[in-house]
Coordinates of C-alpha atoms and ligand atoms in Angstrom, one line a residue:
Chain A
M18 CA 0.0 0.0 0.0
S19 CA 2.0 2.9 -1.3
A20 CA -1.0 5.4 -1.7
P21 CA -1.6 7.8 1.2
A22 CA -4.4 6.9 3.5
A23 CA -7.7 8.5 2.6
I24 CA -9.1 7.3 5.9
R25 CA -7.4 6.6 9.1
I26 CA -9.2 5.3 12.1
E27 CA -7.6 5.0 15.6
A28 CA -9.4 3.2 18.4
L29 CA -12.7 4.7 17.3
H30 CA -15.3 3.8 19.9
R31 CA -19.0 4.6 20.3
R32 CA -21.4 3.7 23.1
F33 CA -25.2 4.1 23.2
G34 CA -25.8 3.9 27.0
D35 CA -24.6 0.4 27.9
L36 CA -24.4 -0.8 24.4
V37 CA -21.1 -0.7 22.6
A38 CA -22.0 -0.1 19.0
V39 CA -18.4 0.2 17.7
E40 CA -15.5 -1.0 19.8
R41 CA -12.0 0.5 19.5
L42 CA -11.9 0.2 15.8
D43 CA -8.5 0.6 14.0
L44 CA -8.5 0.9 10.2
E45 CA -6.6 2.4 7.4
I46 CA -8.0 2.8 3.9
P47 CA -5.8 4.0 1.0
A48 CA -7.0 6.5 -1.5
G49 CA -8.8 5.3 -4.5
Q50 CA -9.8 2.0 -3.0
I51 CA -13.2 0.3 -2.9
F52 CA -13.5 -0.8 0.7
G53 CA -16.3 -2.9 2.0
L54 CA -17.8 -3.0 5.5
L55 CA -19.4 -6.3 6.2
G56 CA -21.3 -7.5 9.2
A57 CA -24.7 -8.7 10.4
N58 CA -27.6 -6.4 11.3
G59 CA -26.6 -4.2 14.2
S60 CA -22.8 -5.0 13.9
G61 CA -22.0 -1.3 13.8
K62 CA -21.5 -0.5 10.1
T63 CA -23.9 2.5 10.0
T64 CA -22.5 3.8 13.3
T65 CA -19.0 3.7 12.0
I66 CA -19.9 5.6 8.8
R67 CA -21.9 8.1 10.8
M68 CA -18.8 8.8 12.9
L69 CA -16.7 9.2 9.9
T70 CA -19.1 11.6 8.3
G71 CA -19.4 13.7 11.5
L72 CA -23.1 12.7 12.0
L73 CA -22.2 11.1 15.4
A74 CA -19.5 12.1 17.8
P75 CA -17.3 9.2 18.8
T76 CA -17.3 8.4 22.5
S77 CA -13.5 8.1 22.2
G78 CA -10.9 7.6 19.5
R79 CA -10.0 9.6 16.5
A80 CA -10.4 9.5 12.7
W81 CA -9.1 11.3 9.7
V82 CA -10.9 11.5 6.4
A83 CA -9.0 13.0 3.5
G84 CA -6.3 14.0 5.9
I85 CA -8.7 16.1 8.1
D86 CA -9.5 15.3 11.7
V87 CA -13.2 14.4 11.7
V88 CA -13.9 15.4 15.3
A89 CA -11.9 18.7 15.3
E90 CA -12.9 20.0 11.9
P91 CA -16.2 18.4 10.9
E92 CA -17.2 21.2 8.5
A93 CA -13.9 21.0 6.6
V94 CA -14.3 17.3 6.2
R95 CA -17.9 17.7 4.9
R96 CA -16.7 19.5 1.8
R97 CA -14.5 16.5 0.9
L98 CA -17.0 13.7 1.5
G99 CA -20.1 12.3 -0.1
Y100 CA -22.6 10.2 1.8
M101 CA -25.5 8.1 0.6
S102 CA -27.5 7.0 3.6
Q103 CA -29.5 3.8 4.0
R104 CA -32.6 6.0 3.5
F105 CA -31.4 7.7 0.3
G106 CA -32.1 11.2 1.6
L107 CA -34.1 12.4 -1.5
Y108 CA -36.9 14.9 -1.5
D109 CA -39.9 13.0 -2.8
D110 CA -41.7 16.2 -3.7
L111 CA -38.8 17.6 -5.8
T112 CA -38.0 16.5 -9.3
V113 CA -34.8 14.7 -10.3
E114 CA -33.4 17.9 -11.6
E115 CA -34.4 19.9 -8.5
N116 CA -32.9 17.4 -6.1
L117 CA -29.6 17.6 -8.0
R118 CA -29.6 21.4 -8.2
F119 CA -30.4 21.6 -4.5
Y120 CA -27.6 19.3 -3.4
A121 CA -25.1 20.8 -5.8
G122 CA -26.1 24.3 -4.6
L123 CA -25.4 23.4 -1.0
Y124 CA -21.8 22.7 -2.0
G125 CA -21.5 26.1 -3.7
L126 CA -22.1 24.8 -7.2
V127 CA -24.4 27.6 -8.3
G128 CA -24.8 29.6 -11.5
E129 CA -23.2 28.4 -14.6
P130 CA -20.8 25.8 -13.0
G131 CA -23.8 24.4 -11.1
R132 CA -26.0 24.1 -14.1
A133 CA -23.2 22.5 -16.1
R134 CA -22.6 19.9 -13.3
V135 CA -26.3 19.1 -13.0
E136 CA -26.5 18.6 -16.8
E137 CA -23.5 16.4 -16.7
L138 CA -25.0 14.2 -14.0
I139 CA -28.4 14.0 -15.7
A140 CA -26.8 12.9 -19.0
G141 CA -24.2 10.7 -17.4
L142 CA -26.7 8.7 -15.3
G143 CA -29.4 8.5 -18.0
F144 CA -31.9 10.9 -16.4
T145 CA -32.6 12.9 -19.5
E146 CA -36.1 11.6 -19.9
R147 CA -36.8 11.6 -16.2
R148 CA -35.4 15.0 -15.3
R149 CA -38.9 16.4 -14.5
Q150 CA -40.2 13.4 -12.7
L151 CA -40.8 13.7 -9.0
A152 CA -38.2 11.7 -7.0
G153 CA -41.0 10.1 -5.0
T154 CA -42.4 8.5 -8.2
L155 CA -39.1 6.9 -9.2
S156 CA -38.6 3.1 -9.0
G157 CA -36.1 1.8 -6.4
G158 CA -33.2 1.5 -8.9
W159 CA -33.6 5.0 -10.2
K160 CA -33.9 6.4 -6.7
Q161 CA -30.7 4.8 -5.8
R162 CA -29.0 6.2 -8.9
L163 CA -30.3 9.7 -8.1
S164 CA -29.2 9.4 -4.5
L165 CA -25.7 8.5 -5.7
A166 CA -25.7 11.4 -8.2
C167 CA -26.7 13.8 -5.4
A168 CA -24.0 12.4 -3.1
T169 CA -21.3 12.9 -5.8
A170 CA -22.4 16.2 -7.3
H171 CA -19.5 18.0 -5.7
R172 CA -16.9 15.3 -6.7
P173 CA -16.0 14.2 -3.2
A174 CA -12.6 12.7 -2.4
V175 CA -14.2 10.1 -0.2
L176 CA -17.6 8.5 -0.7
F177 CA -19.6 6.6 1.9
L178 CA -22.3 4.3 0.7
D179 CA -24.5 2.7 3.4
E180 CA -26.3 -0.3 1.9
P181 CA -26.7 1.5 -1.4
T182 CA -28.2 -1.5 -3.3
A183 CA -30.7 -2.7 -0.7
G184 CA -34.0 -3.5 -2.4
V185 CA -32.6 -2.9 -5.9
D186 CA -32.9 -5.3 -8.9
P187 CA -29.8 -7.1 -10.3
A188 CA -29.5 -5.0 -13.4
A189 CA -29.6 -1.8 -11.4
R190 CA -27.1 -3.2 -9.0
R191 CA -24.7 -4.1 -11.9
H192 CA -25.0 -0.6 -13.3
F193 CA -24.4 0.9 -9.9
W194 CA -21.2 -1.1 -9.5
E195 CA -20.0 0.1 -12.9
V196 CA -20.5 3.6 -11.8
I197 CA -18.7 2.9 -8.5
R198 CA -15.7 1.4 -10.3
G199 CA -15.6 4.4 -12.6
L200 CA -15.4 6.7 -9.6
A201 CA -12.7 4.7 -7.9
A202 CA -10.7 4.6 -11.1
G203 CA -11.0 8.4 -11.0
G204 CA -9.4 8.4 -7.6
T205 CA -12.4 8.5 -5.3
T206 CA -12.1 6.4 -2.2
I207 CA -15.2 4.4 -1.6
V208 CA -16.5 2.9 1.7
V209 CA -19.5 0.7 1.1
T210 CA -21.6 -1.5 3.3
T211 CA -23.5 -4.5 1.9
H212 CA -25.3 -7.7 2.8
Y213 CA -24.7 -9.2 -0.7
M214 CA -21.7 -11.5 -0.9
D215 CA -21.3 -11.0 -4.6
E216 CA -20.8 -7.3 -4.0
A217 CA -18.4 -8.0 -1.2
E218 CA -16.3 -10.0 -3.6
R219 CA -16.1 -6.9 -5.8
C220 CA -14.4 -4.8 -3.1
E221 CA -10.7 -4.6 -3.1
R222 CA -10.5 -4.9 0.7
L223 CA -13.1 -5.7 3.3
A224 CA -13.5 -5.3 7.0
M225 CA -15.7 -7.8 8.9
L226 CA -17.5 -6.4 11.9
W227 CA -19.0 -8.5 14.6
R228 CA -20.8 -6.9 17.5
G229 CA -19.0 -3.6 16.9
R230 CA -15.6 -5.4 16.8
L231 CA -13.3 -5.8 13.9
V232 CA -12.8 -9.5 13.4
A233 CA -11.1 -9.6 10.1
V234 CA -9.7 -7.2 7.5
G235 CA -8.1 -7.8 4.1
T236 CA -8.9 -8.8 0.5
P237 CA -11.8 -11.2 0.1
A238 CA -9.4 -14.1 -0.2
E239 CA -7.5 -13.0 3.0
I240 CA -10.8 -12.8 4.9
E241 CA -11.8 -16.3 3.9
Q242 CA -8.4 -17.5 5.0
Q243 CA -8.4 -15.6 8.3
L244 CA -11.8 -17.0 9.2
G245 CA -11.1 -20.4 7.9
A246 CA -14.0 -20.6 5.5
P247 CA -14.1 -21.6 1.9
T248 CA -16.2 -18.6 0.8
L249 CA -17.1 -15.2 2.1
E250 CA -20.7 -16.3 2.7
D251 CA -19.4 -19.2 4.8
A252 CA -17.2 -16.9 6.7
F253 CA -20.2 -14.6 7.3
I254 CA -22.5 -17.4 8.4
A255 CA -19.8 -18.9 10.7
L256 CA -19.7 -15.5 12.5
Q257 CA -23.4 -15.3 12.8
E258 CA -23.5 -18.8 14.3
K259 CA -20.9 -17.7 16.7
D260 CA -23.2 -14.8 17.5
E261 CA -26.2 -17.1 18.2
A262 CA -24.1 -19.4 20.4
A263 CA -22.8 -16.5 22.4
Chain B
M14 CA -18.1 30.9 1.5
S15 CA -19.2 34.0 -0.3
L16 CA -22.7 35.4 -0.2
R17 CA -23.4 34.1 -3.7
T18 CA -22.6 30.5 -2.7
W19 CA -24.3 30.7 0.7
P20 CA -26.3 27.4 1.0
L21 CA -29.2 29.6 2.3
W22 CA -30.2 30.3 -1.3
P23 CA -30.6 26.7 -2.6
M24 CA -32.3 26.0 0.8
L25 CA -34.8 28.8 0.2
R26 CA -35.4 27.7 -3.4
K27 CA -36.1 24.2 -2.2
E28 CA -38.5 25.3 0.5
F29 CA -40.5 27.4 -1.9
I30 CA -40.8 24.6 -4.4
Q31 CA -41.9 22.3 -1.7
M32 CA -44.4 24.8 -0.4
R33 CA -45.8 25.3 -3.8
R34 CA -46.3 21.6 -4.3
D35 CA -47.8 21.0 -0.9
R36 CA -51.2 22.5 -1.7
L37 CA -53.0 20.9 1.2
T38 CA -50.7 22.3 3.9
L39 CA -50.6 25.6 2.2
G40 CA -54.4 25.6 1.9
M41 CA -54.7 24.7 5.6
M42 CA -52.3 27.4 6.6
V43 CA -54.5 30.1 5.1
G44 CA -57.8 28.2 5.0
I45 CA -58.1 27.2 8.6
P46 CA -57.7 30.7 10.1
A47 CA -60.1 32.0 7.5
L48 CA -62.6 29.3 8.4
Q49 CA -62.3 30.0 12.1
L50 CA -62.8 33.7 11.6
V51 CA -65.8 33.1 9.3
L52 CA -67.4 30.7 11.8
F53 CA -66.8 33.2 14.6
G54 CA -68.2 36.0 12.5
F55 CA -71.4 34.1 11.7
A56 CA -71.9 32.9 15.2
I57 CA -72.0 36.5 16.2
R58 CA -74.2 37.6 13.4
T59 CA -76.9 35.1 14.2
E60 CA -76.7 35.3 18.0
V61 CA -76.2 39.0 18.4
R62 CA -79.4 40.5 17.2
H63 CA -82.9 40.3 18.7
L64 CA -81.8 40.6 22.3
P65 CA -84.8 40.1 24.5
T66 CA -85.2 43.5 26.1
I67 CA -87.3 45.1 28.8
V68 CA -88.1 48.7 29.2
L69 CA -88.3 50.9 32.3
D70 CA -89.8 54.2 31.1
E71 CA -89.7 56.7 33.9
A72 CA -90.2 59.7 31.6
H73 CA -93.7 58.7 30.4
S74 CA -93.6 61.1 27.5
S75 CA -94.3 60.8 23.8
E76 CA -90.6 61.3 23.2
S77 CA -89.6 58.5 25.4
R78 CA -92.1 56.2 23.8
A79 CA -90.7 57.2 20.4
L80 CA -87.2 56.3 21.5
V81 CA -88.4 52.9 22.7
A82 CA -90.2 52.3 19.5
T83 CA -87.1 53.1 17.5
L84 CA -85.0 50.8 19.6
A85 CA -87.6 48.1 19.2
S86 CA -87.8 48.5 15.5
S87 CA -84.0 48.0 15.2
T88 CA -83.0 44.4 14.7
Y89 CA -80.9 44.5 17.8
F90 CA -83.6 44.7 20.5
D91 CA -86.9 42.7 20.9
L92 CA -89.2 44.1 23.5
V93 CA -90.3 41.4 25.9
G94 CA -91.8 43.4 28.7
Q95 CA -92.2 46.6 30.7
V96 CA -91.1 47.1 34.3
D97 CA -92.1 49.8 36.8
N98 CA -89.0 50.1 38.9
R99 CA -85.3 49.4 38.8
A100 CA -85.4 46.7 41.4
E101 CA -87.2 44.4 38.9
I102 CA -84.4 44.5 36.3
P103 CA -81.9 42.1 38.0
G104 CA -84.7 39.5 38.3
W105 CA -85.4 39.6 34.5
I106 CA -81.8 39.5 33.5
G107 CA -80.8 37.0 36.2
R108 CA -83.4 34.5 35.0
G109 CA -82.3 35.0 31.5
A110 CA -85.7 36.3 30.5
A111 CA -84.0 39.5 29.2
A112 CA -80.5 40.2 28.0
A113 CA -80.9 44.0 28.0
A114 CA -82.9 46.7 29.7
V115 CA -83.6 50.2 28.4
V116 CA -83.9 52.7 31.2
I117 CA -85.2 56.2 30.4
P118 CA -84.9 58.5 33.4
P119 CA -87.6 61.0 34.4
D120 CA -85.6 64.1 33.2
F121 CA -85.1 62.6 29.7
T122 CA -87.9 64.7 28.2
R123 CA -86.8 67.9 29.8
D124 CA -83.2 67.5 28.7
L125 CA -84.3 66.7 25.3
K126 CA -86.4 69.8 25.0
R127 CA -83.6 72.0 26.1
H128 CA -81.3 70.3 23.6
R129 CA -79.0 69.4 26.4
G130 CA -78.2 66.0 25.2
A131 CA -80.6 63.7 26.9
Q132 CA -79.4 60.5 28.4
A133 CA -81.0 57.1 28.5
Q134 CA -79.4 53.9 29.6
V135 CA -79.1 50.4 28.1
I136 CA -78.2 47.8 30.6
V137 CA -76.8 44.6 29.2
D138 CA -76.0 41.2 30.5
A139 CA -72.3 41.5 29.7
A140 CA -71.5 38.0 31.0
D141 CA -72.2 37.3 27.4
P142 CA -69.8 39.5 25.6
L143 CA -71.5 39.0 22.2
S144 CA -74.8 40.3 23.3
S145 CA -73.3 43.3 25.0
A146 CA -71.3 44.1 21.9
S147 CA -74.5 44.0 19.9
A148 CA -76.4 46.1 22.4
L149 CA -73.6 48.6 22.2
Q150 CA -73.8 48.7 18.5
G151 CA -77.6 48.9 18.4
A152 CA -77.6 51.6 21.0
M153 CA -75.0 53.6 19.1
L154 CA -76.7 53.4 15.8
T155 CA -80.1 54.4 17.3
S156 CA -78.7 57.3 19.2
L157 CA -77.0 58.7 16.1
T158 CA -80.0 58.5 13.9
W159 CA -82.8 59.2 16.3
A160 CA -84.3 62.6 17.2
P161 CA -87.9 63.3 18.2
D162 CA -90.2 64.4 15.5
G163 CA -90.3 68.0 14.8
T164 CA -86.8 68.8 15.9
P165 CA -85.2 71.3 13.6
P166 CA -82.2 69.7 11.9
A167 CA -79.8 72.3 13.3
A168 CA -80.9 71.6 16.8
R169 CA -80.5 67.8 16.4
R170 CA -78.1 66.5 18.9
P171 CA -77.5 62.9 19.4
V172 CA -79.3 61.3 22.3
E173 CA -76.7 59.8 24.5
L174 CA -77.5 56.2 25.1
R175 CA -75.2 54.9 27.8
V176 CA -74.6 51.3 27.8
R177 CA -74.0 49.9 31.2
P178 CA -72.5 46.4 31.0
W179 CA -73.4 44.2 33.9
Y180 CA -71.4 41.2 35.1
N181 CA -68.5 41.9 32.9
P182 CA -67.5 45.4 33.4
M183 CA -64.4 45.1 31.2
L184 CA -66.7 44.5 28.2
A185 CA -64.9 42.0 26.1
S186 CA -66.7 42.9 22.9
S187 CA -66.3 41.3 19.5
T188 CA -64.3 44.2 18.2
Y189 CA -62.0 43.6 21.1
I190 CA -61.7 39.9 20.4
V191 CA -61.2 39.8 16.7
P192 CA -57.9 41.6 16.6
G193 CA -56.8 39.1 19.2
I194 CA -57.8 36.3 16.9
I195 CA -55.2 37.5 14.4
G196 CA -52.5 37.2 17.0
V197 CA -53.7 33.8 18.4
L198 CA -54.1 32.2 15.0
L199 CA -50.7 33.5 13.8
S200 CA -48.9 32.2 16.9
I201 CA -50.6 28.8 16.6
T202 CA -49.8 28.2 13.0
M203 CA -46.4 29.7 13.0
V204 CA -45.1 27.7 15.9
I205 CA -46.6 24.4 14.7
I206 CA -45.6 24.7 11.0
T207 CA -42.0 25.5 11.6
A208 CA -41.6 22.8 14.3
M209 CA -43.3 20.3 11.9
A210 CA -41.2 21.3 8.9
V211 CA -37.9 20.6 10.7
V212 CA -39.1 17.4 12.3
R213 CA -40.5 16.1 9.0
E214 CA -37.0 16.3 7.5
R215 CA -35.7 14.3 10.4
E216 CA -38.4 11.7 10.1
K217 CA -37.9 11.3 6.3
G218 CA -34.2 11.0 6.6
T219 CA -33.4 14.1 4.6
M220 CA -32.0 15.9 7.6
E221 CA -29.3 13.3 7.9
Q222 CA -28.4 14.1 4.3
L223 CA -28.5 17.8 4.9
I224 CA -26.3 17.6 7.9
V225 CA -23.4 16.0 6.0
T226 CA -23.4 18.9 3.5
P227 CA -21.5 22.0 4.4
I228 CA -24.6 24.0 5.0
D229 CA -24.2 26.3 8.1
R230 CA -26.7 26.2 10.9
T231 CA -27.7 29.8 10.3
G232 CA -28.4 29.1 6.6
L233 CA -30.4 26.0 7.5
M234 CA -32.5 27.7 10.1
L235 CA -33.1 30.8 8.1
G236 CA -34.0 28.6 5.1
K237 CA -36.7 27.1 7.3
L238 CA -37.8 30.3 8.8
L239 CA -38.0 32.9 6.0
P240 CA -40.6 31.2 3.8
F241 CA -42.9 30.8 6.7
L242 CA -42.5 34.5 7.5
L243 CA -44.2 35.1 4.2
V244 CA -46.9 32.7 5.0
G245 CA -47.5 34.5 8.3
Y246 CA -48.0 37.8 6.4
V247 CA -50.4 36.2 4.0
Q248 CA -52.3 34.7 6.8
M249 CA -52.5 38.0 8.7
T250 CA -53.7 39.7 5.5
V251 CA -56.4 37.1 4.9
I252 CA -57.7 37.5 8.5
L253 CA -57.6 41.2 8.3
V254 CA -59.5 41.4 5.0
L255 CA -62.1 38.9 6.1
G256 CA -62.4 40.5 9.5
K257 CA -63.1 43.8 7.8
L258 CA -65.5 42.3 5.2
L259 CA -67.5 40.0 7.5
F260 CA -67.0 41.6 10.8
D261 CA -66.4 45.2 10.3
V262 CA -63.3 45.2 12.4
P263 CA -62.2 48.8 12.5
L264 CA -58.9 49.7 10.9
R265 CA -58.2 52.9 12.7
G266 CA -54.4 53.0 12.6
G267 CA -51.8 52.6 9.9
L268 CA -51.5 49.3 8.2
P269 CA -47.8 49.8 7.4
L270 CA -47.2 50.1 11.1
L271 CA -49.1 46.9 11.8
Y272 CA -47.1 45.0 9.2
L273 CA -43.9 46.4 10.6
M274 CA -44.8 45.4 14.2
A275 CA -45.9 41.9 12.9
F276 CA -42.3 41.2 11.7
P277 CA -40.7 40.6 15.1
F278 CA -43.9 38.8 16.4
I279 CA -44.0 36.4 13.5
T280 CA -40.3 35.9 13.7
A281 CA -40.4 35.2 17.4
S282 CA -43.3 32.6 16.8
L283 CA -41.2 30.9 14.1
G284 CA -38.2 31.0 16.4
I285 CA -40.2 29.2 19.1
G286 CA -41.3 26.6 16.6
L287 CA -37.7 26.1 15.6
F288 CA -36.8 25.8 19.2
F289 CA -39.5 23.1 19.8
S290 CA -38.1 21.2 16.8
T291 CA -34.8 20.8 18.6
L292 CA -36.7 19.3 21.6
V293 CA -39.1 16.8 19.9
K294 CA -38.5 13.7 17.8
T295 CA -41.8 13.2 15.8
Q296 CA -44.3 15.3 14.0
A297 CA -47.0 14.3 16.5
Q298 CA -44.8 15.5 19.4
A299 CA -44.2 18.8 17.5
M300 CA -48.0 19.2 17.2
Q301 CA -48.5 18.5 20.9
A302 CA -45.8 20.9 21.9
G303 CA -47.3 23.5 19.8
F304 CA -50.7 23.2 21.3
M305 CA -49.3 23.1 24.8
F306 CA -47.6 26.4 24.1
V307 CA -50.8 27.9 22.7
M308 CA -52.9 27.2 25.8
P309 CA -51.1 29.6 28.2
N310 CA -51.1 32.1 25.3
I311 CA -54.8 32.1 25.0
L312 CA -55.4 32.2 28.7
L313 CA -52.8 34.6 29.8
S314 CA -52.1 37.0 27.0
G315 CA -55.3 39.0 27.5
F316 CA -57.0 37.5 24.5
M317 CA -59.8 36.0 26.6
F318 CA -59.5 37.7 29.9
P319 CA -58.3 41.2 30.7
R320 CA -54.8 41.0 32.1
A321 CA -55.6 43.6 34.8
A322 CA -58.1 41.2 36.4
M323 CA -55.5 38.4 36.6
P324 CA -53.5 37.4 39.8
E325 CA -50.0 38.8 39.9
P326 CA -48.1 35.6 39.1
A327 CA -50.3 35.1 36.0
Q328 CA -49.6 38.7 34.9
A329 CA -45.9 38.2 35.4
L330 CA -46.0 35.0 33.3
A331 CA -48.0 36.8 30.6
L332 CA -45.0 39.2 30.2
T333 CA -42.9 36.2 29.0
L334 CA -45.3 35.6 26.0
P335 CA -44.8 37.5 22.8
L336 CA -48.5 37.3 22.1
T337 CA -49.2 39.6 25.1
Y338 CA -47.3 42.4 23.5
F339 CA -48.6 41.7 20.0
L340 CA -52.2 41.9 21.3
E341 CA -51.4 45.4 22.7
V342 CA -50.1 46.3 19.2
L343 CA -53.1 44.9 17.4
R344 CA -55.7 46.5 19.6
G345 CA -53.7 49.7 19.8
I346 CA -53.5 50.0 16.0
L347 CA -56.8 48.5 14.9
L348 CA -59.1 49.8 17.6
R349 CA -57.5 52.9 19.0
G350 CA -55.4 54.0 16.0
V351 CA -52.3 54.7 18.0
G352 CA -48.9 55.3 16.5
F353 CA -45.4 54.0 17.0
D354 CA -44.7 56.3 19.8
A355 CA -47.3 54.5 21.9
L356 CA -46.0 51.0 20.8
W357 CA -42.3 51.2 20.7
R358 CA -41.9 49.4 24.0
D359 CA -43.9 46.5 22.6
F360 CA -41.9 46.6 19.5
A361 CA -38.7 46.5 21.5
A362 CA -40.0 43.5 23.5
L363 CA -41.1 41.6 20.4
T364 CA -37.7 42.3 18.7
G365 CA -36.0 40.9 21.8
F366 CA -38.1 37.8 21.7
A367 CA -37.4 37.3 18.0
V368 CA -33.6 37.6 18.4
L369 CA -33.6 35.4 21.5
T370 CA -35.7 32.6 20.1
V371 CA -33.9 32.4 16.8
A372 CA -30.5 32.7 18.3
L373 CA -31.4 30.1 20.9
S374 CA -32.6 27.6 18.3
V375 CA -29.6 28.1 16.1
R376 CA -27.4 27.4 19.1
R377 CA -29.4 24.4 20.2
F378 CA -29.4 22.9 16.7
H379 CA -26.4 20.7 16.3
K380 CA -25.3 19.2 13.0
T381 CA -25.3 15.8 14.5
L382 CA -27.9 13.1 14.9
D383 CA -27.8 13.0 18.7
Ligands
ATP13 N1 -29.1 6.3 18.0 C1 -28.9 5.1 18.6 N2 -29.3 4.9 19.9 C2 -29.1 3.7 20.5 N3 -28.6 2.6 19.9 C3 -28.2 2.7 18.6 C4 -28.4 4.0 17.9 N4 -27.9 3.8 16.6 C5 -27.5 2.5 16.6 N5 -27.7 1.9 17.7 C6 -27.4 0.5 18.0 O1 -26.0 0.3 17.7 C7 -25.8 -1.0 17.2 C8 -25.2 -0.9 15.8 O2 -26.1 -0.3 14.9 P1 -25.8 0.1 13.4 O3 -26.9 0.8 12.9 O4 -24.4 0.7 13.4 O5 -25.7 -1.4 12.8 P2 -25.5 -1.8 11.2 O6 -24.4 -2.7 11.2 O7 -25.6 -0.6 10.4 O8 -26.9 -2.7 11.1 P3 -27.8 -2.9 9.7 O9 -27.1 -3.9 8.9 O10 -29.1 -3.3 10.3 O11 -27.9 -1.6 9.1 C9 -27.2 -1.7 17.1 O12 -27.3 -2.5 18.2 C10 -28.1 -0.5 17.2 O13 -29.3 -0.9 17.8
MG14 MG1 -26.9 0.1 8.9

């Protein structure tokens, strides 16, 4: 790993009352990598991403995104990151174009540069015919695509995607991953959570979370090795069985 | 961040688009106050007139009988009986058999003949403010138009019909109440719609998305606040126009002054709504908080009960409510036609509330989820 770290996490810890949602997490993610966060429901994926995006303050520990301390300078970090939440964050009563213009505008993309960027996204993601459609009336796949477009309108250095393909059909998922790969090839660092093992296989590196704890990290092949399982799915299920036994 | 790239602008644009599309809410914001006012107005129109009235005629002259006949022929009073002395009046009114009594004193005829400005009395059961208001109106109209036959026009002098309200000496009349309605409705809707608007974004998950953008807290809060300021003005205008058309609310003072004074009041109400939005989690809770806030406003601000008649602690509490000051403003401008020199203290207080509530909610609003 010669590239500089786009994300560095040191002993990041978050409690909700008595519950430890993320336990002293250490991670380093190089720039331009597609990095997967895996783990069962409630294992702490969303909480980790929320801390990295400044949405939740860590109980302790530190993290740097694009070289900036997340806790000390949350606003500076926000200009450099894009975030697609589990709930898509679209305004159902705005059209495709209005959603894009709105989010681009919040990053200071207004006037001619703003309009140009919105047009670029509309054309690039195939929204030309749907530009005046209300976001609320889009199908799942198109909503996801629009949500991604909104999150990347300002060309962030680091992109966080929280279960971006949940409830989306295979064709839309394939298209989505093509776009993701394109972004990564352009230098964007991508952190993505997923419950689909075929998607996990497409990540360059993965972190496996179990009850807020990091239990394995590495390439998909390394993870299988570390957890002594023939496939990622087996590794995942072995962890879950461990969970039920505990 | 330059002014041109301030996230407030896209935020405002978005809010206006959403407002335009949300016809139902928009309709309710203007329609409900209008409906309430109309209902109130018609309730008064139907109840007010034809007050059962008794007469005590101590003058026993043709002039006094003519006055009684004029009063009876107006739609305000219906004669239901004659009494022979004052002691009988409380019985009639107390039983509810009469809502008003016309008393013509013995020297009425003499004063009238000397063009001295004769006096008669209309006693009303003011426990019902609506009937006293109508008695007042009926008596005024009659006194202005009535003169005994044969009086030369130059010598015509209005008969002074004194209305003596019983049971409610402060006389909360309809003209007194309607300006108050403007204030009460404004504060209810402003507080609730802002609180709801912020909480809705949180419930829908768009707030999470907004927070990760570089929008500053001030831009975000102002973006939520300014569009509703406009709604507040529209609402106030609707109530004023309807109040004038249906209800004959007088407009004695300057409208520009009223609109100026409304600025800090509406802003303060919006600020309170924003503040509530930082305390509650769901739209239902926002609604409840709004109504909980409105109750003391209605009871303490002087809208329903005169503040002077309230116990000291209640009076002190009333001073912490923006509505208390705005009612002074509304009544001062609409009913008494006073100018800024009489209202600057209220203006200062309202401005203080506006700055305080907005600053407090910007401070309380954190760009995090917890
Ligand atoms: N705001 C909160 N208050 C209390 N507990 C919370 C809060 N947010 C998350 N948790 C808890 O923290 C733990 C981790 O949750 P998190 O949402 O990070 O899991 P996740 O891996 O994203 O799960 P999923 O796959 O279901 O999205 C869970 O037990 C969850 O209930
Ligand atoms: Mg999650």
